[in-house]
Coordinates of C-alpha atoms in Angstrom, one line a residue:
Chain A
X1 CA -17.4 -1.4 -14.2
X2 CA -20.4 0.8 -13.0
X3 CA -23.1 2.2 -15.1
X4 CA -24.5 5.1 -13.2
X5 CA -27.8 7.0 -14.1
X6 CA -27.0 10.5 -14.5
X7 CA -29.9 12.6 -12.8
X8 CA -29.7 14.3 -15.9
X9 CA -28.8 12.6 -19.0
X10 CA -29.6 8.9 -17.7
X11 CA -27.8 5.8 -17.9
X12 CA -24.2 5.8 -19.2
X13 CA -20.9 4.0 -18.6
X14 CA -18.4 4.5 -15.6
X15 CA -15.8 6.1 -17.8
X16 CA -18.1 9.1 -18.6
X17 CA -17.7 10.1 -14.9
X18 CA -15.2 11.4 -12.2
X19 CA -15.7 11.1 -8.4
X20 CA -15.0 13.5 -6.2
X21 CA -14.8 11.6 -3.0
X22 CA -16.4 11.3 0.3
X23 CA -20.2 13.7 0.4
X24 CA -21.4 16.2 2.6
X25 CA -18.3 17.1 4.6
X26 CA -18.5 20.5 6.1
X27 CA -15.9 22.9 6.7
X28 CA -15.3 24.4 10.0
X29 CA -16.4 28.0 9.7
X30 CA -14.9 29.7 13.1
X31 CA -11.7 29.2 11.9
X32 CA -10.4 31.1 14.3
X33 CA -11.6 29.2 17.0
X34 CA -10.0 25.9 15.8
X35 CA -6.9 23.9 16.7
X36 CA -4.6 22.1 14.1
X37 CA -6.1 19.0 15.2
X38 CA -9.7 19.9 14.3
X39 CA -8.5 21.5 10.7
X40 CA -6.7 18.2 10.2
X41 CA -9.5 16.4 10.9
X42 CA -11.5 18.1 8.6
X43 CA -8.6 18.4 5.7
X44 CA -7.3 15.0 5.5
X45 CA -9.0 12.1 7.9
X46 CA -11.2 9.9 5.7
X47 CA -14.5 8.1 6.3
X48 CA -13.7 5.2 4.5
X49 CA -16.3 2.6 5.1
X50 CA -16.4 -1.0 4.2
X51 CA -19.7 -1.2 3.1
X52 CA -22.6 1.6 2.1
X53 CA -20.5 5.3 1.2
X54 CA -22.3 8.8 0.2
X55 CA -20.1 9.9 -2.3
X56 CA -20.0 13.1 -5.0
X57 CA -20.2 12.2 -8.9
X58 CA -19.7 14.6 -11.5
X59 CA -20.8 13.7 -15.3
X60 CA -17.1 14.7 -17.0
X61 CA -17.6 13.8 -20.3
X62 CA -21.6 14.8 -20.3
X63 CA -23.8 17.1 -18.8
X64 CA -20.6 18.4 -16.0
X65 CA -23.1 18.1 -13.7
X66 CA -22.7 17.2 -9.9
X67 CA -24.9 15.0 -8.4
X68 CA -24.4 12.5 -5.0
X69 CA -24.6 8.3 -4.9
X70 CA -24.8 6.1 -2.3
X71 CA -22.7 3.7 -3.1
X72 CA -22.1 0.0 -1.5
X73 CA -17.9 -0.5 -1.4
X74 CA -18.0 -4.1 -1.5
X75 CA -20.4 -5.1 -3.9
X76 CA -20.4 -2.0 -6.0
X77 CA -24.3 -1.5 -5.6
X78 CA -25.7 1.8 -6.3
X79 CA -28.1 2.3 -3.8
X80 CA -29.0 5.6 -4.3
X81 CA -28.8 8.8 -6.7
X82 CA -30.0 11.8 -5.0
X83 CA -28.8 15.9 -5.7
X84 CA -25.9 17.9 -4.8
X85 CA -27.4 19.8 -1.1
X86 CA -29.8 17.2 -0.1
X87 CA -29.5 14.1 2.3
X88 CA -30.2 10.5 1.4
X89 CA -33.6 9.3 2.1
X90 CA -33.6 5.8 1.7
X91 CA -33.1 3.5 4.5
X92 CA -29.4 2.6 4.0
X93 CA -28.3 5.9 2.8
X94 CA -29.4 7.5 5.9
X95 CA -27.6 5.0 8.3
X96 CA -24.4 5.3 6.1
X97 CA -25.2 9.1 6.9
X98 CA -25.5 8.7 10.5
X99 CA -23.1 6.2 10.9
X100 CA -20.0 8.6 9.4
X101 CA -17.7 9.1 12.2
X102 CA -17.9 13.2 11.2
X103 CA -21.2 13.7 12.4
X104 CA -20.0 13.5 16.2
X105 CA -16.8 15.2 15.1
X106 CA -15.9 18.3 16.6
X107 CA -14.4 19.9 13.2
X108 CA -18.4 19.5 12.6
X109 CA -19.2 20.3 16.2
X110 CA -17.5 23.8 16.0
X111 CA -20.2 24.8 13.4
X112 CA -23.4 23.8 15.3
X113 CA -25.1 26.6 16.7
X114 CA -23.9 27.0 20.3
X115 CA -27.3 27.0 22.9
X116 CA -28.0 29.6 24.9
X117 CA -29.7 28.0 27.8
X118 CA -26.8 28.2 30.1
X119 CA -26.5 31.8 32.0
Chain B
X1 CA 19.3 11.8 4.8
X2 CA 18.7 9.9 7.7
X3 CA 20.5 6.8 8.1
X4 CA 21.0 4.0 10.5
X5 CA 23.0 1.7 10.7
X6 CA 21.5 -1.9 9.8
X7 CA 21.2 -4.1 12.7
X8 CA 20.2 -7.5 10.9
X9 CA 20.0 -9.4 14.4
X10 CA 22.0 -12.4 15.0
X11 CA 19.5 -15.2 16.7
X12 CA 18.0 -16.9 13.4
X13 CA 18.7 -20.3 12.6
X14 CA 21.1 -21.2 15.2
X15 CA 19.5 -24.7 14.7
X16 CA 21.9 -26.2 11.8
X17 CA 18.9 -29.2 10.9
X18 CA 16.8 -27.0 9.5
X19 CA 18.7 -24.5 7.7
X20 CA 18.2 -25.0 3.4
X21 CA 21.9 -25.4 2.0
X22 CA 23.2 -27.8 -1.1
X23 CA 23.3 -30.5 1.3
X24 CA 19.9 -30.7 2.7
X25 CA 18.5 -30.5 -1.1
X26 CA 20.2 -33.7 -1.6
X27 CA 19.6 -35.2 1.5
X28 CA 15.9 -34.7 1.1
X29 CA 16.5 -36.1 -2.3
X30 CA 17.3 -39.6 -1.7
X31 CA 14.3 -39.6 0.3
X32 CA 12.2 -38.0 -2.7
X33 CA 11.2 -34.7 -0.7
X34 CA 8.8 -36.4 1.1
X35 CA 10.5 -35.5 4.0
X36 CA 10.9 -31.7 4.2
X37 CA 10.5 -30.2 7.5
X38 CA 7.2 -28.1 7.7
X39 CA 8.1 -24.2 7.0
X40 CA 6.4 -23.0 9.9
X41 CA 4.4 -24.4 12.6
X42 CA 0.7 -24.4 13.2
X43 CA -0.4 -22.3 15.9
X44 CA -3.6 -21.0 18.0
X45 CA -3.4 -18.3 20.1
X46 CA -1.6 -18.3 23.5
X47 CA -3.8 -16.4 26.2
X48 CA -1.1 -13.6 26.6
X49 CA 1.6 -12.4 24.4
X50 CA 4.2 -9.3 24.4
X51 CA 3.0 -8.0 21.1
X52 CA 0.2 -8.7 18.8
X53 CA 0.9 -7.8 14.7
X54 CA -2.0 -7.9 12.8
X55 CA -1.9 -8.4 9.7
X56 CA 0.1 -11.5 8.0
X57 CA 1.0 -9.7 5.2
X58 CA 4.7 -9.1 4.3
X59 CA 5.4 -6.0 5.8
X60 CA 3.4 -7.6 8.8
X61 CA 5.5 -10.8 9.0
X62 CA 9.0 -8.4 8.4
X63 CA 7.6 -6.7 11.6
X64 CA 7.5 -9.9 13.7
X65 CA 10.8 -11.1 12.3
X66 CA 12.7 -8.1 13.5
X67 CA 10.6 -7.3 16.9
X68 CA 12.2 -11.3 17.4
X69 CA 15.6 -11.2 15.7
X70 CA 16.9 -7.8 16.2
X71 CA 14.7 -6.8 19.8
X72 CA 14.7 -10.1 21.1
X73 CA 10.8 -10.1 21.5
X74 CA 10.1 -13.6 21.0
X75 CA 6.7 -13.8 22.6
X76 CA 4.8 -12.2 20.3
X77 CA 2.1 -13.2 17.4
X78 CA 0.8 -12.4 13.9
X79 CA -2.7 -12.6 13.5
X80 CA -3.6 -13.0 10.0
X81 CA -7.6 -13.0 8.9
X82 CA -6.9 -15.3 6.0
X83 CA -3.6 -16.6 4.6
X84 CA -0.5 -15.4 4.9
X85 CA 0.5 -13.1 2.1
X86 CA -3.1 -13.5 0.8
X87 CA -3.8 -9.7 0.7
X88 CA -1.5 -7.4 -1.0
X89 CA 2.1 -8.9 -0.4
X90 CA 0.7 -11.3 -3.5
X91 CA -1.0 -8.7 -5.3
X92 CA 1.5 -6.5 -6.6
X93 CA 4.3 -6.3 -9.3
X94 CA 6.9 -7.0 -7.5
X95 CA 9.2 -3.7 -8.0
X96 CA 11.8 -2.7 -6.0
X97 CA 13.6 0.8 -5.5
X98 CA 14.7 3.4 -4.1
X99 CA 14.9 6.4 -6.1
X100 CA 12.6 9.0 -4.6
X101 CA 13.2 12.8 -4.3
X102 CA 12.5 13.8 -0.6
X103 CA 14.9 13.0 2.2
X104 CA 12.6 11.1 4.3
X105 CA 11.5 9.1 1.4
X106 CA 15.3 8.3 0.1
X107 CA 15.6 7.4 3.8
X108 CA 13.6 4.8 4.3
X109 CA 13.1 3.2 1.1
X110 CA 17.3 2.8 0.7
X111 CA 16.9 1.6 4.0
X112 CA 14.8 -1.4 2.8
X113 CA 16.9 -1.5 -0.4
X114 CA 20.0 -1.9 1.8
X115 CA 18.1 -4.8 3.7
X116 CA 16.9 -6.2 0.6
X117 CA 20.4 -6.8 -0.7
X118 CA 21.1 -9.5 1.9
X119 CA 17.5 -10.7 2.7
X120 CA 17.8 -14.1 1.2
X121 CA 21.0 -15.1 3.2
X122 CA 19.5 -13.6 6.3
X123 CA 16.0 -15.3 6.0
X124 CA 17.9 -18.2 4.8
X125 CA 15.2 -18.7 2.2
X126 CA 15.5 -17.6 -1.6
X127 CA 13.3 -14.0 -2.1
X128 CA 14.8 -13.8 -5.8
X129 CA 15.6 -10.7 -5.4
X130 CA 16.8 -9.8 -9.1
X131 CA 18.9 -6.1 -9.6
X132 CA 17.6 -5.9 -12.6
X133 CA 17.2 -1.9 -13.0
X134 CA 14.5 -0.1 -12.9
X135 CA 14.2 2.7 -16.1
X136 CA 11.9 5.1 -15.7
X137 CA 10.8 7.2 -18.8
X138 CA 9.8 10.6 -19.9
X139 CA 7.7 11.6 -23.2
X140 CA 8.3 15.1 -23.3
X141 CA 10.9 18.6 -23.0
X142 CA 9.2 19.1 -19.6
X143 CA 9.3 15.9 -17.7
X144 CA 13.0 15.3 -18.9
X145 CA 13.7 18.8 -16.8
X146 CA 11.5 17.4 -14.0
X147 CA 13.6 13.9 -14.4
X148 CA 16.8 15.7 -14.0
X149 CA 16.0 17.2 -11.4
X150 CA 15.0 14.5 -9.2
X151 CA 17.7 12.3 -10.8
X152 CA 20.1 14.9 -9.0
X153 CA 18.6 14.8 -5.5
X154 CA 18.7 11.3 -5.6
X155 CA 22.3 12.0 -6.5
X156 CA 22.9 14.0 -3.9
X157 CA 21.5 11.3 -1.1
X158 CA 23.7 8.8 -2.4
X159 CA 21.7 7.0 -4.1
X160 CA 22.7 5.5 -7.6
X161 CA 20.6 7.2 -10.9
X162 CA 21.8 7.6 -14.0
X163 CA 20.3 9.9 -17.2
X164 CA 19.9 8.1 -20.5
X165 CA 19.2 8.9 -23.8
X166 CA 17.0 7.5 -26.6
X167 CA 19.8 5.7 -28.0
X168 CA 20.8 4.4 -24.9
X169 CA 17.6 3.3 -23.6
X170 CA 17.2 1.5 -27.2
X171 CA 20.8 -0.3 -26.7
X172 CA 19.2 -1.3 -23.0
X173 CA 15.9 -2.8 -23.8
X174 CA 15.8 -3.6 -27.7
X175 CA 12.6 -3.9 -28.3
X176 CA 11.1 -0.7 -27.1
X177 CA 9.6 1.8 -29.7
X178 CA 11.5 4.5 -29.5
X179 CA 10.5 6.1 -32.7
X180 CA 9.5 9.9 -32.6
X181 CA 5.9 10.0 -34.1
X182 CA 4.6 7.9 -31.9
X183 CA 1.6 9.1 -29.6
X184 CA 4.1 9.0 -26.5
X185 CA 7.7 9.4 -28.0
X186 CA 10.8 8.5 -25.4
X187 CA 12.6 11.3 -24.9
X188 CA 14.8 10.0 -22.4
X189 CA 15.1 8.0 -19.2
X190 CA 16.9 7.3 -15.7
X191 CA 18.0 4.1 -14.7
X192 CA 18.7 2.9 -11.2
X193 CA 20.0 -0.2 -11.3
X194 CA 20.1 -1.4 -7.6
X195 CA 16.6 -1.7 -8.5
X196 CA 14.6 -4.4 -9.5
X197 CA 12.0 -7.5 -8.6
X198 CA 11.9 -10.4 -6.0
X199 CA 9.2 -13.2 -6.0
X200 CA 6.3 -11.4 -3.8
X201 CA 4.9 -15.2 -1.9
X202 CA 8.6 -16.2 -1.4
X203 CA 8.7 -13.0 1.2
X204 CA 6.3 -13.4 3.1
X205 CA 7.3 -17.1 3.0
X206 CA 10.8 -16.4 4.3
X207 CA 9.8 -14.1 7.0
X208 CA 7.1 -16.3 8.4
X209 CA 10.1 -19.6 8.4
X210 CA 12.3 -17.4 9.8
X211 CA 10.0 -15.6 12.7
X212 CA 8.9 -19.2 13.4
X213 CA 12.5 -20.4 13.9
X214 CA 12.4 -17.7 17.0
X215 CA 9.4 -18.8 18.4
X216 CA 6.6 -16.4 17.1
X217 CA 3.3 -17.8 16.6
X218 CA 1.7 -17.4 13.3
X219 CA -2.1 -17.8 13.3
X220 CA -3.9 -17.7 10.1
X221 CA -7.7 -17.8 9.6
X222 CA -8.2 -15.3 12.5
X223 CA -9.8 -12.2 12.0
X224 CA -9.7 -9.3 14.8
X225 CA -13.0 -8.2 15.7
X226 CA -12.3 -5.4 18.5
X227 CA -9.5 -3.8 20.7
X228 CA -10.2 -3.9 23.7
X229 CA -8.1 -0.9 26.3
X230 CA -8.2 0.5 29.9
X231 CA -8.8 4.2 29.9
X232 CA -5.8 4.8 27.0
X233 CA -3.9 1.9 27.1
X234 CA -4.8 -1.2 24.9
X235 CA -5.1 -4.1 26.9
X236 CA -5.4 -6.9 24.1
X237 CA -7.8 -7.8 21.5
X238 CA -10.7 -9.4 20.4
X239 CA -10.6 -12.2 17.7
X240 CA -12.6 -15.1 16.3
X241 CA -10.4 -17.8 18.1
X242 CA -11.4 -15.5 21.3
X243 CA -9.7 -12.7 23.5
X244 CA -5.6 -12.3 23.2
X245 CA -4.1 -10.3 26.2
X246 CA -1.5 -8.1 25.0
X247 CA -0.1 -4.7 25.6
X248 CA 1.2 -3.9 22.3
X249 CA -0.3 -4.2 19.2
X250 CA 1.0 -3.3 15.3
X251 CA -1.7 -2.8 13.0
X252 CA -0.1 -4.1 9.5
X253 CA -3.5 -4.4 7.2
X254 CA -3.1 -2.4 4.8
X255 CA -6.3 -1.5 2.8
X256 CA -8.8 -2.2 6.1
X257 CA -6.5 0.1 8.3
X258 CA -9.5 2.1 8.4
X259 CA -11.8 -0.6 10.1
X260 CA -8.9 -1.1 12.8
X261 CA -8.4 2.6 13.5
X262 CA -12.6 2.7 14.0
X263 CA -12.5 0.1 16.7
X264 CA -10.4 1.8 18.3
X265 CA -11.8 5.1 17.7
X266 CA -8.8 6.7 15.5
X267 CA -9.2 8.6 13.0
X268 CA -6.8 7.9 9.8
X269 CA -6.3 10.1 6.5
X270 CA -6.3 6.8 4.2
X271 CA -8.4 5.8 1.6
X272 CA -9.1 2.8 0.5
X273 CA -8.4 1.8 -3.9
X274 CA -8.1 -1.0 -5.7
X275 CA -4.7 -1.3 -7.7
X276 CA -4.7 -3.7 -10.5
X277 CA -2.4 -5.8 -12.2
X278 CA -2.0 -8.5 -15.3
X279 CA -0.3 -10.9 -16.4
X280 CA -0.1 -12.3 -19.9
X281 CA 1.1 -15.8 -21.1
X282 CA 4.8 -16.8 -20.9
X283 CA 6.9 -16.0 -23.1
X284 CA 10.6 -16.5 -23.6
X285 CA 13.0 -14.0 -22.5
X286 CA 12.6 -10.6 -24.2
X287 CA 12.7 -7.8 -21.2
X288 CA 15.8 -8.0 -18.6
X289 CA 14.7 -4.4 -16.6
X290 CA 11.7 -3.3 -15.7
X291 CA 10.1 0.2 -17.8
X292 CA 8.2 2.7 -16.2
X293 CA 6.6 5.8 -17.5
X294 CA 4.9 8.4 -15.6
X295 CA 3.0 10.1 -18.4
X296 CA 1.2 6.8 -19.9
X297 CA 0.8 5.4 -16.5
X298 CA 1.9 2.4 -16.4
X299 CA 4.9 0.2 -16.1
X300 CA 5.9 -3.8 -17.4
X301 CA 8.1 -6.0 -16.5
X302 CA 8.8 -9.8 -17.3
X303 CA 8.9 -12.3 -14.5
X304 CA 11.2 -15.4 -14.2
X305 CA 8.6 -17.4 -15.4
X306 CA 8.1 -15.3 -18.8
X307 CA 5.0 -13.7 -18.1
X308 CA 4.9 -9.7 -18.9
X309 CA 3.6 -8.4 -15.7
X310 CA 1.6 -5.0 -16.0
X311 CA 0.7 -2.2 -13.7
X312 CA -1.2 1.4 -13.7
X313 CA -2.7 3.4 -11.5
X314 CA -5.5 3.5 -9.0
X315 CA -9.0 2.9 -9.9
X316 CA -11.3 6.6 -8.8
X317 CA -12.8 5.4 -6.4
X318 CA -13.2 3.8 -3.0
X319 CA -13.6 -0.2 -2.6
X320 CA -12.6 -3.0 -0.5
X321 CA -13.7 -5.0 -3.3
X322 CA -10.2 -7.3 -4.8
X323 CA -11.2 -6.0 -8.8
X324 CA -11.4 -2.3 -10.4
X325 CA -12.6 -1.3 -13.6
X326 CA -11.8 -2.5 -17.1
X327 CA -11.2 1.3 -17.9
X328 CA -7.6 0.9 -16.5
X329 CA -6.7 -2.1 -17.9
X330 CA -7.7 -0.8 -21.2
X331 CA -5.8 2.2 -20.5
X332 CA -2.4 0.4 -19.4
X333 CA -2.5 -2.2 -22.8
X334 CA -2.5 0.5 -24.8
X335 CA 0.4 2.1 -23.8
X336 CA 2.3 -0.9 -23.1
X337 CA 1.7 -1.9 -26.9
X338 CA 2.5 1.9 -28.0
X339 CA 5.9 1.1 -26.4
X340 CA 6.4 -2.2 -27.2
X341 CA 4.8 -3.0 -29.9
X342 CA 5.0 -7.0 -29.9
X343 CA 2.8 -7.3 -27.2
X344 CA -0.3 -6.9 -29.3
X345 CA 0.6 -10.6 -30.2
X346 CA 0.5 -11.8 -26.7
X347 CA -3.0 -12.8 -25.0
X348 CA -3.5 -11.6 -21.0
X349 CA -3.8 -14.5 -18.6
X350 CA -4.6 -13.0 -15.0
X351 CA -5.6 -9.8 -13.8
X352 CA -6.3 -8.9 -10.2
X353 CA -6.7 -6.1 -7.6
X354 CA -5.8 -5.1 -4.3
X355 CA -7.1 -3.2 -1.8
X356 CA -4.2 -0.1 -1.5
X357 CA -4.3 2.1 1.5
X358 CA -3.6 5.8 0.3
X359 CA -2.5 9.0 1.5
X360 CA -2.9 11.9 1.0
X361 CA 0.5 12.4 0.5
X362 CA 1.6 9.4 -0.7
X363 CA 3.7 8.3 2.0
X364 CA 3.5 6.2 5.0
X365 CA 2.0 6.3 8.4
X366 CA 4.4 4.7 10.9
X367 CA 3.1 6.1 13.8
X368 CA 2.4 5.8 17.6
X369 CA -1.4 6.6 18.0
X370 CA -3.2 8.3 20.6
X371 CA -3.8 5.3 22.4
X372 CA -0.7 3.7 24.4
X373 CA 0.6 0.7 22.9
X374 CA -1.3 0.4 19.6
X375 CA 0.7 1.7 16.2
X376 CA 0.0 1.7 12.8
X377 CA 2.1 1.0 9.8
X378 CA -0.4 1.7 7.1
X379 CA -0.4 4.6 4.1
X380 CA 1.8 2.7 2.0
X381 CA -0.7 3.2 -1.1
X382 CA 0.6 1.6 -4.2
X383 CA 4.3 1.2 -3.7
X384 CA 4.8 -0.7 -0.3
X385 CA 5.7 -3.9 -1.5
X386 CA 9.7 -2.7 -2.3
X387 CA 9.8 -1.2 1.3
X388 CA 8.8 -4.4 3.1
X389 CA 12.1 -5.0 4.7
X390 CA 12.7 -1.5 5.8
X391 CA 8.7 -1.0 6.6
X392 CA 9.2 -4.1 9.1
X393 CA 12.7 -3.0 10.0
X394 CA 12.1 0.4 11.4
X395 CA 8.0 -1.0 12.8
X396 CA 9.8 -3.5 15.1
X397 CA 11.7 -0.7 16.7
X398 CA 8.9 1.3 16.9
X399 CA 7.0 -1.5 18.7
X400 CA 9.9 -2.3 20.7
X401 CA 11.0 0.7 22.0
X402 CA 8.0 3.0 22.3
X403 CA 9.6 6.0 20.3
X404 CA 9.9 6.2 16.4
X405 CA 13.8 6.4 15.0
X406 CA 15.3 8.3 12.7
X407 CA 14.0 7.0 9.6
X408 CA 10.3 6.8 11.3
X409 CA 10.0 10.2 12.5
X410 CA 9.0 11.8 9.5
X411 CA 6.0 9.4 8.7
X412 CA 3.7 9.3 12.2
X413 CA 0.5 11.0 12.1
X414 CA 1.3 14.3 13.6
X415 CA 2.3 15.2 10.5
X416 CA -1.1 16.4 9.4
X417 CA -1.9 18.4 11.9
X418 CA 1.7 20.3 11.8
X419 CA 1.9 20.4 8.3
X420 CA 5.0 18.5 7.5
X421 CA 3.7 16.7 4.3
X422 CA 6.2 14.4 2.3
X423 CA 4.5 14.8 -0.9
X424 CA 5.4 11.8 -3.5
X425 CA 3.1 11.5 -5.6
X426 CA 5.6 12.3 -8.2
X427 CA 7.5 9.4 -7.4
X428 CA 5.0 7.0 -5.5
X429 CA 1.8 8.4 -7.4
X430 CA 2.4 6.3 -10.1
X431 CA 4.9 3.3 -10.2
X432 CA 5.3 0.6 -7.5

């Protein structure tokens, strides 16, 4: 059983909260650039780490709030509670960011800005 | 539906010493069972084998058993990180059926039902496989419409279902509450009764005796650490009792599919749960099918040994640690004891949890990957213990013969990039 501290209203039980899965995933916006393999990638393949995860929490039976958590799948440890839009910022947060298999995807490659050095 | 026709294989236990019959219990007997022959053999790795499964898990051991019996692949291994049926093979509730609403599904799990039927005499080894029924219920006007409709595609595929009433389900299982002010009144139910239980270790048990009877090696305490592959074919793997050469490997693990599809840079749709379970104290014989309700969540059964055996759904969220949270155990008591009310009396001995892989689909991946010569059998989420036979069945000749049959087509990855979903979470979502 977890007892999270809600940004918001503080510490409360587990039960008082929903969780909305894997953080920061970003849809592909040239959508009609992309392949079905790229849109799958993005739709339904999960991170799904053994060990430190950056995950969405909403406070359900509280404030309905959103808020993300770094959160430890083995141990349960809550390593970090940081707001919806923002990046992790403590050591293992970041890694668990960098480490995520998305950021060298190319569902998130499509949205990068392309460069323009080339002719 | 797609059907096959089963091919059980033929080569097992051509050796008459050490089959089990009458006369080897009393033979073994007079010399007070000190004497039994050893169930399977001890092995470390070879430097080279045909296939690699990983994963000692039933559905992984099934796999071996039929790439050996039925494709003649005797060269092959199981790599198992700790012991054999350790993981989720002997974390589950033991329920077996086959009454889900989509083709493909019907497919396959009447495939394993079908192989179920006979497993003990082909294994040789007594999986208790019990036909006791399998009622499920429903609490209001609208699931009984959504009941009967299912009810009737199962029907239609052959497969046996029957609608009961209140009365009916009262005259089936006595002590079940069917009174209409309670908080979740039965309204009706559908029975299959093909369906039913078998004894979860004796499984993987059988299939590891009988693999090892053909010659595969089983090798416990081994954990893979990498895959190692030429350009895109895999080449062999990496373990803790050093590097196996192979050129076809079967990933079988379940809830760490995901770590084996990032060594190998794959990319899965699974994520990982815990499911829990509990087991109260033994009591005498009270409930002879097993109850499950959609609506409540949760489903009860009573094993040979008396204990009432309790299930429910998936905790929210991700972890590869074996527990979950008391919120669902709390959940599933109390409609177990709105149902039957008797088992308010009864204290809970054990509860436990396993690592589930799901999809988001609820159904399996059996799948060729991009990568030549590694698959995975993985997705199974909370109800692939009752497909173990036909998981391994239709794996082997996927393994064995490069292309997916029949029955496997449906569930390989491609299917989530084309679209093709076989959505179950009516049926699988909840009761396994």
């Amino acid at each position: 059983m977890l007892k999270i501290k809600c940004p918001f209203c503080g510490d409360r039980d587990e039960s008082e909260f929903s969780c909305g899965g894997e953080a920061h995933i970003v849809r592909p916006t040239t959508d009609l650039k992309l392949t079905d393999k790229i849109f799958s990638e993005y739709l339904f393949m999960k991170y799904n780490p053994k060990g430190v995860f950056l995950e969405r929490w909403c406070h359900t039976s509280g404030c309905r709030r959103w808020f993300n958590l770094a959160r430890d799948t083995v141990s349960h440890e809550i390593i970090e509670i940081y707001p919806m839009g923002l990046l992790p910022k403590t050591v293992k947060g970041k890694k668990a960011y960098q480490s995520n298999w998305r950021r060298k995807s190319k569902s998130e490659a499509v949205n990068r800005p392309v460069k323009r050095t080339e002719k | 539906m797609a059907k096959l026709n089963i091919d059980r294989g033929t080569r097992a236990f051509a050796r008459k010493s050490k089959r089990y019959s009458i006369f080897s219990i009393a033979k073994n007997a007079a010399s007070y069972h000190q004497k039994w022959q050893q169930a399977w053999r001890h092995a470390e790795p070879k430097s080279t084998y045909d296939a690699v499964i990983i994963g000692g898990g039933g559905h992984g051991l099934a796999t071996a058993y039929y790439l050996a019996n039925v494709h003649g692949m005797t060269n092959i291994a199981v790599i198992e990180k700790g012991w054999l049926g350790g993981g989720n093979t002997g974390r589950n509730t033991t329920i077996i059926r086959s009454n889900y609403m989509w083709d493909e599904s019907a497919a396959i799990y009447e495939h394993a039902l079908k192989l179920w039927e006979g497993l003990s005499q082909d294994l040789n080894f007594n999986v208790m496989f019990s036909q006791r029924g399998v009622l499920t219920i429903s609490h209001s006007e609208h699931e009984l419409k959504g009941m009967s409709r299912r009810v009737h595609a199962i029907r239609l595929n052959g497969i046996d279902s029957d609608i009961l009433s209140p009365s009916e389900i009262k005259k089936l299982v006595p002590t079940i509450n069917i009174d209409p002010n309670i908080r979740y009144p039965v309204m009706g139910g559908f029975l299959q009764k093909r369906a039913g239980t078998a004894r979860h270790d004796a499984v993987a048990w059988g299939y590891a005796r009988a693999a090892d009877e053909l010659g595969v090696d089983i090798i416990q305490n081994c954990e893979v650490t990498g895959l190692r592959r030429n350009g895109n074919q895999i080449t062999g793997i990496q373990t803790t009792k050093g590097f196996v050469k192979t050129s076809k490997v079967g990933c079988v693990v379940a809830g760490h599919s995901s770590i084996l599809a990032e060594m190998a840079n794959i990319r899965l749709p699974i994520t990982s749960r815990p499911l829990q379970a509990i087991v109260s104290e033994p009591i005498k014989p009270i409930l002879d099918t097993v109850i499950m309700s959609n609506a409540v969540h949760m489903y009860i059964s009573q094993s040979d040994k008396g204990e009432m055996v309790l299930g429910a759904g998936v905790d929210k969220y991700n972890s590869y640690a074996q527990t979950g949270s008391w919120t669902i155990p709390e959940h599933m008591v109390a409609a177990a004891i709105d149902l039957f009310p008797f088992l308010s009396q009864l204290r809970m001995l054990r509860q436990w949890g396993g690592i589930v892989d799901t999809c988001p689909d609820a159904s399996p991946i059996i799948s060729r990957t991009d990568i030549k010569g590694l698959y995975f059998n993985c997705g199974w989420g909370t109800g692939g213990f009752k497909a173990t036979p036909g998981s391994g069945h239709v794996f082997a000749d996927l393994i064995a013969n490069d292309r997916p049959n029949p029955i496997a087509l449906p569930f390989g990855l491609k299917r989530f990039e084309t679209g093709y979903l076989i959505d179950e979470h009516g049926a699988a979502g909840v009761a396994h």
